[in-house]
Amino acid sequence: MQATFHAIREPDWPEGLVLYPGLLTGNSCQSLLEAVEEALKDAPLFVPRMPGSGRPFSVRMSNFGPLGWVSDKEKGYRYEPLHPVTNKPWPEMPAILRDLWARLVDPRLPPEAGLINYYAPGARMGLHVDADEEATDVPILSVSLGWTARFRIGGLRRGGHTLSLVLKHGDVLIMGGTARRCYHGIDRIYPESGPSLPAAIGPGRINITLRRVTLP
Ligand code: SIN
Ligand code: FE2
């Protein structure tokens, strides 16, 4: 699975932010994209909406695993065991993601949600903190596929200093420690900057974040 196992941490990054550039090889990325394509047949991308306003996100989503992150106008951000449109359980977490989690996060406590974010050209994600999990101390593991993105991360409060890093096809990012509680988002994706996604998904970027939701 690993081409290189080179962890990058920088002194000006929040503590607990670790980047593994190109950790997933081309073949692993390809198998993972096939697993995503297969999962989306059963659990199609849905349009999440802001609580209250009902404004749609530009990113479309689905999930792997026993729990999936969803959001709608009425009930807001939360985890659900069923897809909001099909009312079926989410597809099983692929072994490649479970293995990655076991290696980089925790071999005993498996991830419960694998949030699939699809960024079509022009999609972005505003600064936010991932705070809908009970297991707030367990790191989040993020895998990037397809076009390159500019990821932004700030501090524990909105409005402070931020920095950006580039996430490419095959990159794995861990947000643990302080970084687990930092504001972060995606400024933009760069057209044609990485391998094409399967035609059934469309052009752009896939990001998968693995999360532990409940406390053991
Ligand atoms: C997220 O914060 O949930 C997604 C980050 C990304 O797309 O890299
Ligand atoms: Fe997030």
Short mmCIF file of C-alpha atoms and ligand atoms in Angstrom, two decimals:
data_model
loop_
_atom_site.label_atom_id
_atom_site.label_comp_id
_atom_site.label_asym_id
_atom_site.label_seq_id
_atom_site.Cartn_x
_atom_site.Cartn_y
_atom_site.Cartn_z
CA MET A 1 0.00 0.00 0.00
CA GLN A 2 2.76 2.43 0.83
CA ALA A 3 4.99 4.00 -1.78
CA THR A 4 6.59 6.19 0.84
CA PHE A 5 5.87 6.45 4.52
CA HIS A 6 7.13 9.92 5.05
CA ALA A 7 5.34 11.97 7.69
CA ILE A 8 5.45 15.76 7.46
CA ARG A 9 4.86 17.97 10.49
CA GLU A 10 5.85 21.64 10.40
CA PRO A 11 6.60 23.90 13.37
CA ASP A 12 3.98 26.44 12.26
CA TRP A 13 1.25 23.80 11.83
CA PRO A 14 -1.20 23.07 14.64
CA GLU A 15 0.07 20.26 16.88
CA GLY A 16 -1.31 16.90 15.71
CA LEU A 17 -1.53 17.77 12.00
CA VAL A 18 0.46 15.19 10.02
CA LEU A 19 0.67 14.85 6.24
CA TYR A 20 1.71 11.64 4.49
CA PRO A 21 2.27 12.77 0.89
CA GLY A 22 1.40 10.09 -1.67
CA LEU A 23 1.00 7.40 0.98
CA LEU A 24 -1.52 5.56 -1.19
CA THR A 25 0.05 4.16 -4.34
CA GLY A 26 -1.58 4.52 -7.74
CA ASN A 27 -3.00 0.99 -7.51
CA SER A 28 -4.48 1.56 -4.05
CA CYS A 29 -6.02 4.84 -5.22
CA GLN A 30 -7.49 3.05 -8.21
CA SER A 31 -9.01 0.28 -6.06
CA LEU A 32 -10.36 2.84 -3.64
CA LEU A 33 -11.97 4.82 -6.45
CA GLU A 34 -13.56 1.62 -7.71
CA ALA A 35 -14.91 0.98 -4.21
CA VAL A 36 -16.31 4.54 -4.13
CA GLU A 37 -17.91 4.11 -7.55
CA GLU A 38 -19.48 0.82 -6.41
CA ALA A 39 -20.70 2.33 -3.12
CA LEU A 40 -22.31 5.28 -4.91
CA LYS A 41 -24.49 2.91 -6.95
CA ASP A 42 -26.13 1.85 -3.69
CA ALA A 43 -25.72 5.04 -1.70
CA PRO A 44 -25.84 7.89 -4.24
CA LEU A 45 -24.33 11.30 -3.55
CA PHE A 46 -26.82 13.52 -1.73
CA VAL A 47 -26.90 17.30 -1.32
CA PRO A 48 -26.34 18.26 2.31
CA ARG A 49 -28.07 21.46 3.49
CA MET A 50 -27.25 24.03 6.14
CA PRO A 51 -29.31 23.75 9.29
CA GLY A 52 -31.85 26.57 9.54
CA SER A 53 -31.33 28.22 6.14
CA GLY A 54 -31.53 25.01 4.11
CA ARG A 55 -28.80 26.39 1.83
CA PRO A 56 -27.18 23.57 -0.16
CA PHE A 57 -23.49 22.72 0.24
CA SER A 58 -21.50 22.82 -3.02
CA VAL A 59 -19.92 19.49 -1.99
CA ARG A 60 -22.05 16.37 -2.44
CA MET A 61 -21.71 13.49 -0.04
CA SER A 62 -22.19 9.85 0.80
CA ASN A 63 -20.67 7.58 3.44
CA PHE A 64 -19.09 4.21 4.16
CA GLY A 65 -19.56 2.39 7.43
CA PRO A 66 -22.18 1.87 10.13
CA LEU A 67 -22.72 5.62 10.60
CA GLY A 68 -22.84 8.41 8.05
CA TRP A 69 -22.59 12.18 8.43
CA VAL A 70 -25.66 14.01 7.09
CA SER A 71 -27.14 17.49 7.35
CA ASP A 72 -30.50 18.99 6.48
CA LYS A 73 -32.51 22.15 7.14
CA GLU A 74 -34.67 20.62 9.88
CA LYS A 75 -32.33 18.50 11.99
CA GLY A 76 -28.88 19.85 11.11
CA TYR A 77 -25.51 18.11 11.39
CA ARG A 78 -25.55 14.57 12.74
CA TYR A 79 -24.65 10.94 12.15
CA GLU A 80 -27.28 8.50 10.89
CA PRO A 81 -27.19 4.74 10.22
CA LEU A 82 -29.33 5.14 7.07
CA HIS A 83 -28.91 7.08 3.81
CA PRO A 84 -31.24 10.12 3.86
CA VAL A 85 -32.73 9.38 0.42
CA THR A 86 -32.69 5.60 0.02
CA ASN A 87 -33.19 4.86 3.75
CA LYS A 88 -30.76 1.98 3.37
CA PRO A 89 -27.67 1.28 5.51
CA TRP A 90 -24.44 2.82 4.21
CA PRO A 91 -22.08 0.53 2.23
CA GLU A 92 -19.42 -1.32 4.20
CA MET A 93 -16.09 0.40 4.89
CA PRO A 94 -13.52 -0.91 2.34
CA ALA A 95 -10.67 -2.98 3.82
CA ILE A 96 -8.09 -0.55 2.43
CA LEU A 97 -9.55 2.24 4.59
CA ARG A 98 -9.85 0.05 7.69
CA ASP A 99 -6.20 -0.97 7.26
CA LEU A 100 -5.05 2.60 6.82
CA TRP A 101 -6.87 3.59 10.02
CA ALA A 102 -5.41 0.61 11.93
CA ARG A 103 -1.90 1.64 10.86
CA LEU A 104 -2.11 5.37 11.40
CA VAL A 105 -4.77 5.90 14.07
CA ASP A 106 -5.80 2.92 16.22
CA PRO A 107 -5.76 -0.84 15.53
CA ARG A 108 -8.30 -1.54 18.31
CA LEU A 109 -10.94 1.13 17.80
CA PRO A 110 -12.29 1.01 14.22
CA PRO A 111 -13.66 4.05 12.39
CA GLU A 112 -17.46 4.18 12.23
CA ALA A 113 -17.96 6.76 9.49
CA GLY A 114 -16.16 7.22 6.19
CA LEU A 115 -17.57 10.49 4.83
CA ILE A 116 -17.22 10.68 1.05
CA ASN A 117 -17.01 14.29 -0.18
CA TYR A 118 -17.28 14.89 -3.92
CA TYR A 119 -15.99 18.26 -5.14
CA ALA A 120 -17.20 18.98 -8.68
CA PRO A 121 -15.37 21.87 -10.45
CA GLY A 122 -15.98 25.04 -8.40
CA ALA A 123 -17.02 23.27 -5.18
CA ARG A 124 -15.46 24.33 -1.89
CA MET A 125 -15.95 23.81 1.82
CA GLY A 126 -16.10 26.72 4.27
CA LEU A 127 -14.11 26.79 7.50
CA HIS A 128 -15.66 24.55 10.13
CA VAL A 129 -14.74 22.32 13.06
CA ASP A 130 -15.68 18.64 13.06
CA ALA A 131 -17.62 18.56 16.31
CA ASP A 132 -20.53 16.15 15.81
CA GLU A 133 -18.68 13.15 17.23
CA GLU A 134 -18.73 11.98 20.84
CA ALA A 135 -15.18 10.68 20.34
CA THR A 136 -13.73 14.18 20.05
CA ASP A 137 -10.19 13.06 20.93
CA VAL A 138 -9.85 10.38 18.26
CA PRO A 139 -8.01 11.75 15.20
CA ILE A 140 -9.66 12.19 11.83
CA LEU A 141 -7.95 10.53 8.86
CA SER A 142 -8.45 12.12 5.44
CA VAL A 143 -7.66 10.64 2.02
CA SER A 144 -7.55 12.78 -1.14
CA LEU A 145 -8.19 11.46 -4.66
CA GLY A 146 -8.37 13.10 -8.09
CA TRP A 147 -7.73 16.81 -8.54
CA THR A 148 -5.52 18.70 -6.10
CA ALA A 149 -7.12 20.92 -3.44
CA ARG A 150 -6.00 23.85 -1.33
CA PHE A 151 -6.77 22.92 2.27
CA ARG A 152 -6.86 25.69 4.89
CA ILE A 153 -6.46 25.28 8.62
CA GLY A 154 -6.64 27.87 11.39
CA GLY A 155 -6.83 27.70 15.15
CA LEU A 156 -9.38 26.85 17.80
CA ARG A 157 -11.35 30.02 17.16
CA ARG A 158 -12.81 31.48 14.00
CA GLY A 159 -11.09 34.52 12.55
CA GLY A 160 -7.51 33.85 13.62
CA HIS A 161 -4.36 33.13 11.62
CA THR A 162 -4.71 30.37 9.02
CA LEU A 163 -2.32 28.53 6.74
CA SER A 164 -2.86 26.45 3.65
CA LEU A 165 -1.46 23.25 2.29
CA VAL A 166 -1.98 21.39 -0.93
CA LEU A 167 -3.64 17.96 -0.88
CA LYS A 168 -2.98 15.71 -3.85
CA HIS A 169 -4.15 12.34 -5.17
CA GLY A 170 -2.98 9.68 -2.71
CA ASP A 171 -2.19 12.08 0.15
CA VAL A 172 -3.30 11.12 3.65
CA LEU A 173 -3.75 13.78 6.31
CA ILE A 174 -4.22 13.13 10.02
CA MET A 175 -5.95 15.69 12.21
CA GLY A 176 -5.25 14.67 15.80
CA GLY A 177 -4.26 16.49 18.98
CA THR A 178 -4.94 20.21 18.76
CA ALA A 179 -5.57 20.01 15.01
CA ARG A 180 -8.62 17.82 15.72
CA ARG A 181 -10.35 20.91 17.14
CA CYS A 182 -9.12 23.49 14.60
CA TYR A 183 -11.16 25.31 11.97
CA HIS A 184 -10.42 23.92 8.51
CA GLY A 185 -11.89 23.84 5.01
CA ILE A 186 -11.18 23.62 1.29
CA ASP A 187 -10.60 26.94 -0.52
CA ARG A 188 -10.68 25.50 -3.99
CA ILE A 189 -9.76 22.60 -6.21
CA TYR A 190 -7.44 23.02 -9.20
CA PRO A 191 -8.95 21.90 -12.54
CA GLU A 192 -7.18 18.97 -14.25
CA SER A 193 -4.44 18.97 -11.59
CA GLY A 194 -4.61 15.25 -10.86
CA PRO A 195 -5.89 11.94 -12.19
CA SER A 196 -9.46 11.80 -13.50
CA LEU A 197 -12.13 10.28 -11.32
CA PRO A 198 -14.25 7.47 -12.82
CA ALA A 199 -16.70 8.85 -15.41
CA ALA A 200 -19.65 7.65 -13.30
CA ILE A 201 -18.55 10.06 -10.55
CA GLY A 202 -17.57 13.02 -12.75
CA PRO A 203 -14.62 15.42 -12.88
CA GLY A 204 -13.07 16.80 -9.71
CA ARG A 205 -11.96 15.55 -6.32
CA ILE A 206 -12.99 12.90 -3.82
CA ASN A 207 -12.05 13.23 -0.18
CA ILE A 208 -12.83 10.53 2.35
CA THR A 209 -12.61 11.31 6.05
CA LEU A 210 -12.63 8.44 8.53
CA ARG A 211 -14.10 9.25 11.91
CA ARG A 212 -14.71 7.49 15.19
CA VAL A 213 -18.15 8.75 16.26
CA THR A 214 -19.17 6.99 19.48
CA LEU A 215 -17.13 6.42 22.61
CA PRO A 216 -16.10 2.80 23.12
C1 SIN B 1 -13.69 17.96 5.63
O1 SIN B 1 -13.22 18.82 6.36
O2 SIN B 1 -14.63 17.25 6.00
C2 SIN B 1 -13.16 17.73 4.24
C3 SIN B 1 -11.76 18.14 4.03
C4 SIN B 1 -11.28 17.81 2.64
O3 SIN B 1 -12.08 17.73 1.70
O4 SIN B 1 -10.06 17.62 2.45
FE FE2 B 2 -13.95 18.73 8.39
#
